[in-house]
PDB file of C-alpha atoms in Angstrom:
ATOM      1  CA  UNK A   1      -2.001  37.835-104.232  1.00 44.00           C
ATOM      2  CA  UNK A   2       0.411  39.954-102.305  1.00 42.00           C
ATOM      3  CA  UNK A   3       0.345  43.723-102.542  1.00 44.00           C
ATOM      4  CA  UNK A   4       3.675  43.440-104.054  1.00 45.00           C
ATOM      5  CA  UNK A   5       2.549  41.258-106.896  1.00 51.00           C
ATOM      6  CA  UNK A   6      -1.299  41.692-107.377  1.00 59.00           C
ATOM      7  CA  UNK A   7      -2.545  43.396-110.290  1.00 68.00           C
ATOM      8  CA  UNK A   8      -5.987  44.147-110.870  1.00 65.00           C
ATOM      9  CA  UNK A   9      -6.051  41.210-113.437  1.00 77.00           C
ATOM     10  CA  UNK A  10      -5.054  39.009-110.852  1.00 85.00           C
ATOM     11  CA  UNK A  11      -6.941  40.034-108.383  1.00 85.00           C
ATOM     12  CA  UNK A  12      -9.968  39.813-110.698  1.00 87.00           C
ATOM     13  CA  UNK A  13      -8.824  36.326-112.174  1.00 91.00           C
ATOM     14  CA  UNK A  14      -8.850  34.932-108.600  1.00 92.00           C
ATOM     15  CA  UNK A  15     -12.065  36.470-107.681  1.00 94.00           C
ATOM     16  CA  UNK A  16     -13.645  34.817-110.748  1.00 95.00           C
ATOM     17  CA  UNK A  17     -12.451  31.680-109.702  1.00 96.00           C
ATOM     18  CA  UNK A  18     -13.775  31.589-106.379  1.00 96.00           C
ATOM     19  CA  UNK A  19     -17.196  32.889-108.012  1.00 97.00           C
ATOM     20  CA  UNK A  20     -17.287  29.647-110.236  1.00 98.00           C
ATOM     21  CA  UNK A  21     -16.014  27.294-107.332  1.00 98.00           C
ATOM     22  CA  UNK A  22     -18.832  28.571-105.241  1.00 98.00           C
ATOM     23  CA  UNK A  23     -21.702  28.753-108.075  1.00 98.00           C
ATOM     24  CA  UNK A  24     -20.946  25.175-108.454  1.00 98.00           C
ATOM     25  CA  UNK A  25     -20.697  24.204-105.025  1.00 98.00           C
ATOM     26  CA  UNK A  26     -24.299  26.389-104.332  1.00 98.00           C
ATOM     27  CA  UNK A  27     -25.646  24.077-107.222  1.00 98.00           C
ATOM     28  CA  UNK A  28     -24.872  21.050-105.766  1.00 98.00           C
ATOM     29  CA  UNK A  29     -26.150  21.998-102.416  1.00 98.00           C
ATOM     30  CA  UNK A  30     -29.432  23.231-103.724  1.00 98.00           C
ATOM     31  CA  UNK A  31     -29.785  19.838-105.774  1.00 98.00           C
ATOM     32  CA  UNK A  32     -29.329  17.782-102.515  1.00 97.00           C
ATOM     33  CA  UNK A  33     -31.319  19.901-100.368  1.00 97.00           C
ATOM     34  CA  UNK A  34     -33.846  19.730-103.035  1.00 98.00           C
ATOM     35  CA  UNK A  35     -33.721  15.941-103.012  1.00 97.00           C
ATOM     36  CA  UNK A  36     -34.237  16.071 -98.908  1.00 97.00           C
ATOM     37  CA  UNK A  37     -36.762  18.717 -99.178  1.00 98.00           C
ATOM     38  CA  UNK A  38     -38.734  16.449-101.237  1.00 98.00           C
ATOM     39  CA  UNK A  39     -38.382  13.632 -99.310  1.00 97.00           C
ATOM     40  CA  UNK A  40     -40.012  15.182 -96.722  1.00 96.00           C
ATOM     41  CA  UNK A  41     -42.652  17.138 -98.036  1.00 97.00           C
ATOM     42  CA  UNK A  42     -43.045  15.268-101.432  1.00 97.00           C
ATOM     43  CA  UNK A  43     -42.174  16.651-105.145  1.00 98.00           C
ATOM     44  CA  UNK A  44     -41.647  20.068-105.945  1.00 98.00           C
ATOM     45  CA  UNK A  45     -43.779  20.846-109.056  1.00 97.00           C
ATOM     46  CA  UNK A  46     -41.907  23.165-110.750  1.00 97.00           C
ATOM     47  CA  UNK A  47     -38.752  25.439-111.053  1.00 96.00           C
ATOM     48  CA  UNK A  48     -40.805  28.422-110.332  1.00 97.00           C
ATOM     49  CA  UNK A  49     -42.071  26.728-106.832  1.00 97.00           C
ATOM     50  CA  UNK A  50     -38.546  25.511-106.451  1.00 97.00           C
ATOM     51  CA  UNK A  51     -37.101  29.154-106.715  1.00 96.00           C
ATOM     52  CA  UNK A  52     -40.119  30.165-104.351  1.00 97.00           C
ATOM     53  CA  UNK A  53     -39.058  27.987-101.564  1.00 97.00           C
ATOM     54  CA  UNK A  54     -35.241  28.768-102.074  1.00 96.00           C
ATOM     55  CA  UNK A  55     -35.999  32.271-101.506  1.00 95.00           C
ATOM     56  CA  UNK A  56     -38.631  31.926 -98.909  1.00 95.00           C
ATOM     57  CA  UNK A  57     -38.813  28.566 -96.869  1.00 96.00           C
ATOM     58  CA  UNK A  58     -36.927  28.089 -93.711  1.00 95.00           C
ATOM     59  CA  UNK A  59     -35.269  24.840 -95.523  1.00 96.00           C
ATOM     60  CA  UNK A  60     -33.476  26.810 -97.614  1.00 97.00           C
ATOM     61  CA  UNK A  61     -31.952  29.888 -95.389  1.00 96.00           C
ATOM     62  CA  UNK A  62     -28.849  28.397 -94.493  1.00 96.00           C
ATOM     63  CA  UNK A  63     -27.940  28.936 -98.362  1.00 97.00           C
ATOM     64  CA  UNK A  64     -28.922  32.161 -98.605  1.00 96.00           C
ATOM     65  CA  UNK A  65     -25.754  33.676 -97.433  1.00 95.00           C
ATOM     66  CA  UNK A  66     -23.726  31.754-100.301  1.00 96.00           C
ATOM     67  CA  UNK A  67     -26.472  33.121-102.723  1.00 97.00           C
ATOM     68  CA  UNK A  68     -25.670  36.658-101.467  1.00 97.00           C
ATOM     69  CA  UNK A  69     -21.965  36.268-101.546  1.00 98.00           C
ATOM     70  CA  UNK A  70     -22.006  35.080-105.127  1.00 98.00           C
ATOM     71  CA  UNK A  71     -24.274  38.362-106.131  1.00 97.00           C
ATOM     72  CA  UNK A  72     -21.914  40.531-104.157  1.00 97.00           C
ATOM     73  CA  UNK A  73     -19.036  39.277-106.216  1.00 97.00           C
ATOM     74  CA  UNK A  74     -20.924  39.425-109.369  1.00 97.00           C
ATOM     75  CA  UNK A  75     -21.843  43.152-108.700  1.00 96.00           C
ATOM     76  CA  UNK A  76     -18.179  43.769-107.878  1.00 96.00           C
ATOM     77  CA  UNK A  77     -16.761  41.986-111.021  1.00 95.00           C
ATOM     78  CA  UNK A  78     -19.432  44.158-113.358  1.00 95.00           C
ATOM     79  CA  UNK A  79     -18.219  47.439-112.374  1.00 92.00           C
ATOM     80  CA  UNK A  80     -16.128  49.394-114.728  1.00 89.00           C
ATOM     81  CA  UNK A  81     -13.558  50.135-112.087  1.00 88.00           C
ATOM     82  CA  UNK A  82     -10.813  47.547-111.506  1.00 88.00           C
ATOM     83  CA  UNK A  83     -11.316  45.457-108.388  1.00 89.00           C
ATOM     84  CA  UNK A  84      -9.247  46.784-105.280  1.00 89.00           C
ATOM     85  CA  UNK A  85      -6.840  44.562-103.293  1.00 89.00           C
ATOM     86  CA  UNK A  86      -8.816  45.554-100.379  1.00 92.00           C
ATOM     87  CA  UNK A  87     -12.109  44.889-102.010  1.00 94.00           C
ATOM     88  CA  UNK A  88     -11.226  41.142-103.150  1.00 92.00           C
ATOM     89  CA  UNK A  89     -10.078  40.517 -99.460  1.00 92.00           C
ATOM     90  CA  UNK A  90     -13.294  41.837 -97.740  1.00 95.00           C
ATOM     91  CA  UNK A  91     -15.172  39.366-100.428  1.00 96.00           C
ATOM     92  CA  UNK A  92     -12.447  36.627 -99.564  1.00 95.00           C
ATOM     93  CA  UNK A  93     -12.837  36.932 -95.890  1.00 95.00           C
ATOM     94  CA  UNK A  94     -17.047  36.509 -96.382  1.00 96.00           C
ATOM     95  CA  UNK A  95     -16.329  33.645 -98.669  1.00 96.00           C
ATOM     96  CA  UNK A  96     -14.066  32.131 -95.689  1.00 95.00           C
ATOM     97  CA  UNK A  97     -16.890  32.966 -93.149  1.00 95.00           C
ATOM     98  CA  UNK A  98     -19.399  31.307 -95.531  1.00 94.00           C
ATOM     99  CA  UNK A  99     -17.339  28.394 -96.112  1.00 93.00           C
ATOM    100  CA  UNK A 100     -16.785  27.542 -92.305  1.00 91.00           C
ATOM    101  CA  UNK A 101     -18.700  24.367 -91.332  1.00 88.00           C
ATOM    102  CA  UNK A 102     -18.507  22.235 -88.117  1.00 89.00           C
ATOM    103  CA  UNK A 103     -20.286  19.352 -86.811  1.00 90.00           C
ATOM    104  CA  UNK A 104     -20.664  21.112 -83.232  1.00 92.00           C
ATOM    105  CA  UNK A 105     -21.072  24.646 -84.907  1.00 90.00           C
ATOM    106  CA  UNK A 106     -24.478  26.726 -85.585  1.00 91.00           C
ATOM    107  CA  UNK A 107     -27.161  25.176 -87.316  1.00 91.00           C
ATOM    108  CA  UNK A 108     -26.409  26.498 -90.654  1.00 92.00           C
ATOM    109  CA  UNK A 109     -22.428  24.864 -90.146  1.00 92.00           C
ATOM    110  CA  UNK A 110     -24.305  21.815 -89.153  1.00 93.00           C
ATOM    111  CA  UNK A 111     -26.251  21.481 -92.269  1.00 95.00           C
ATOM    112  CA  UNK A 112     -23.327  22.273 -94.475  1.00 95.00           C
ATOM    113  CA  UNK A 113     -21.290  19.757 -92.571  1.00 96.00           C
ATOM    114  CA  UNK A 114     -23.897  17.093 -92.987  1.00 95.00           C
ATOM    115  CA  UNK A 115     -24.327  18.125 -96.772  1.00 96.00           C
ATOM    116  CA  UNK A 116     -20.635  17.144 -97.361  1.00 96.00           C
ATOM    117  CA  UNK A 117     -20.785  14.142 -95.298  1.00 96.00           C
ATOM    118  CA  UNK A 118     -23.860  12.532 -97.553  1.00 95.00           C
ATOM    119  CA  UNK A 119     -22.680  13.759-100.859  1.00 97.00           C
ATOM    120  CA  UNK A 120     -19.054  13.186-102.057  1.00 97.00           C
ATOM    121  CA  UNK A 121     -19.540  15.498-104.960  1.00 97.00           C
ATOM    122  CA  UNK A 122     -20.477  18.264-102.669  1.00 98.00           C
ATOM    123  CA  UNK A 123     -17.316  17.413-100.686  1.00 98.00           C
ATOM    124  CA  UNK A 124     -15.017  17.479-103.662  1.00 98.00           C
ATOM    125  CA  UNK A 125     -16.353  21.260-104.693  1.00 98.00           C
ATOM    126  CA  UNK A 126     -16.375  22.090-100.829  1.00 98.00           C
ATOM    127  CA  UNK A 127     -12.444  21.014-100.806  1.00 97.00           C
ATOM    128  CA  UNK A 128     -11.757  23.007-104.185  1.00 97.00           C
ATOM    129  CA  UNK A 129     -13.178  26.512-102.899  1.00 97.00           C
ATOM    130  CA  UNK A 130     -10.819  25.532 -99.734  1.00 96.00           C
ATOM    131  CA  UNK A 131      -8.152  25.544-101.828  1.00 96.00           C
ATOM    132  CA  UNK A 132      -8.918  28.611-103.554  1.00 95.00           C
ATOM    133  CA  UNK A 133      -9.444  30.176-100.356  1.00 94.00           C
ATOM    134  CA  UNK A 134      -6.033  29.335 -99.394  1.00 92.00           C
ATOM    135  CA  UNK A 135      -4.292  30.175-102.255  1.00 87.00           C
ATOM    136  CA  UNK A 136      -4.983  34.113-101.348  1.00 56.00           C
ATOM    137  CA  UNK A 137      -1.875  34.924 -98.652  1.00 44.00           C
ATOM    138  CA  UNK A 138      -3.558  38.112 -97.740  1.00 48.00           C
ATOM    139  CA  UNK A 139      -5.903  36.767 -94.635  1.00 39.00           C
TER     140      UNK A 139
END
């Protein structure tokens, strides 16, 4: 997506791919965290209760930036105006920041790191996101 060959359709398509990959990763992380939460606190009785926990309980707080990122991309893609390269690069930079993990980093980065270590599906989805983000040379 260099500025010389980045049409609005190319930019939009790349953002759609990143959004889809983040959405799959986010769902896998939520499912994994739900399982851990239920091991610690007991079964979550309903989808409504799970939603309430996801938006309000500290256990799931580290996933909220990813939720907010997906919503930001949705908002950008739903605009009638073409996605600008500048806006796309802002979103992709945010994606790189959110997708950063570290065994020795912040508590959020550590939670992400350990989720990848315990679940091979999450690891595969993480790599997919990393590869999509690396495909954009406008860093």
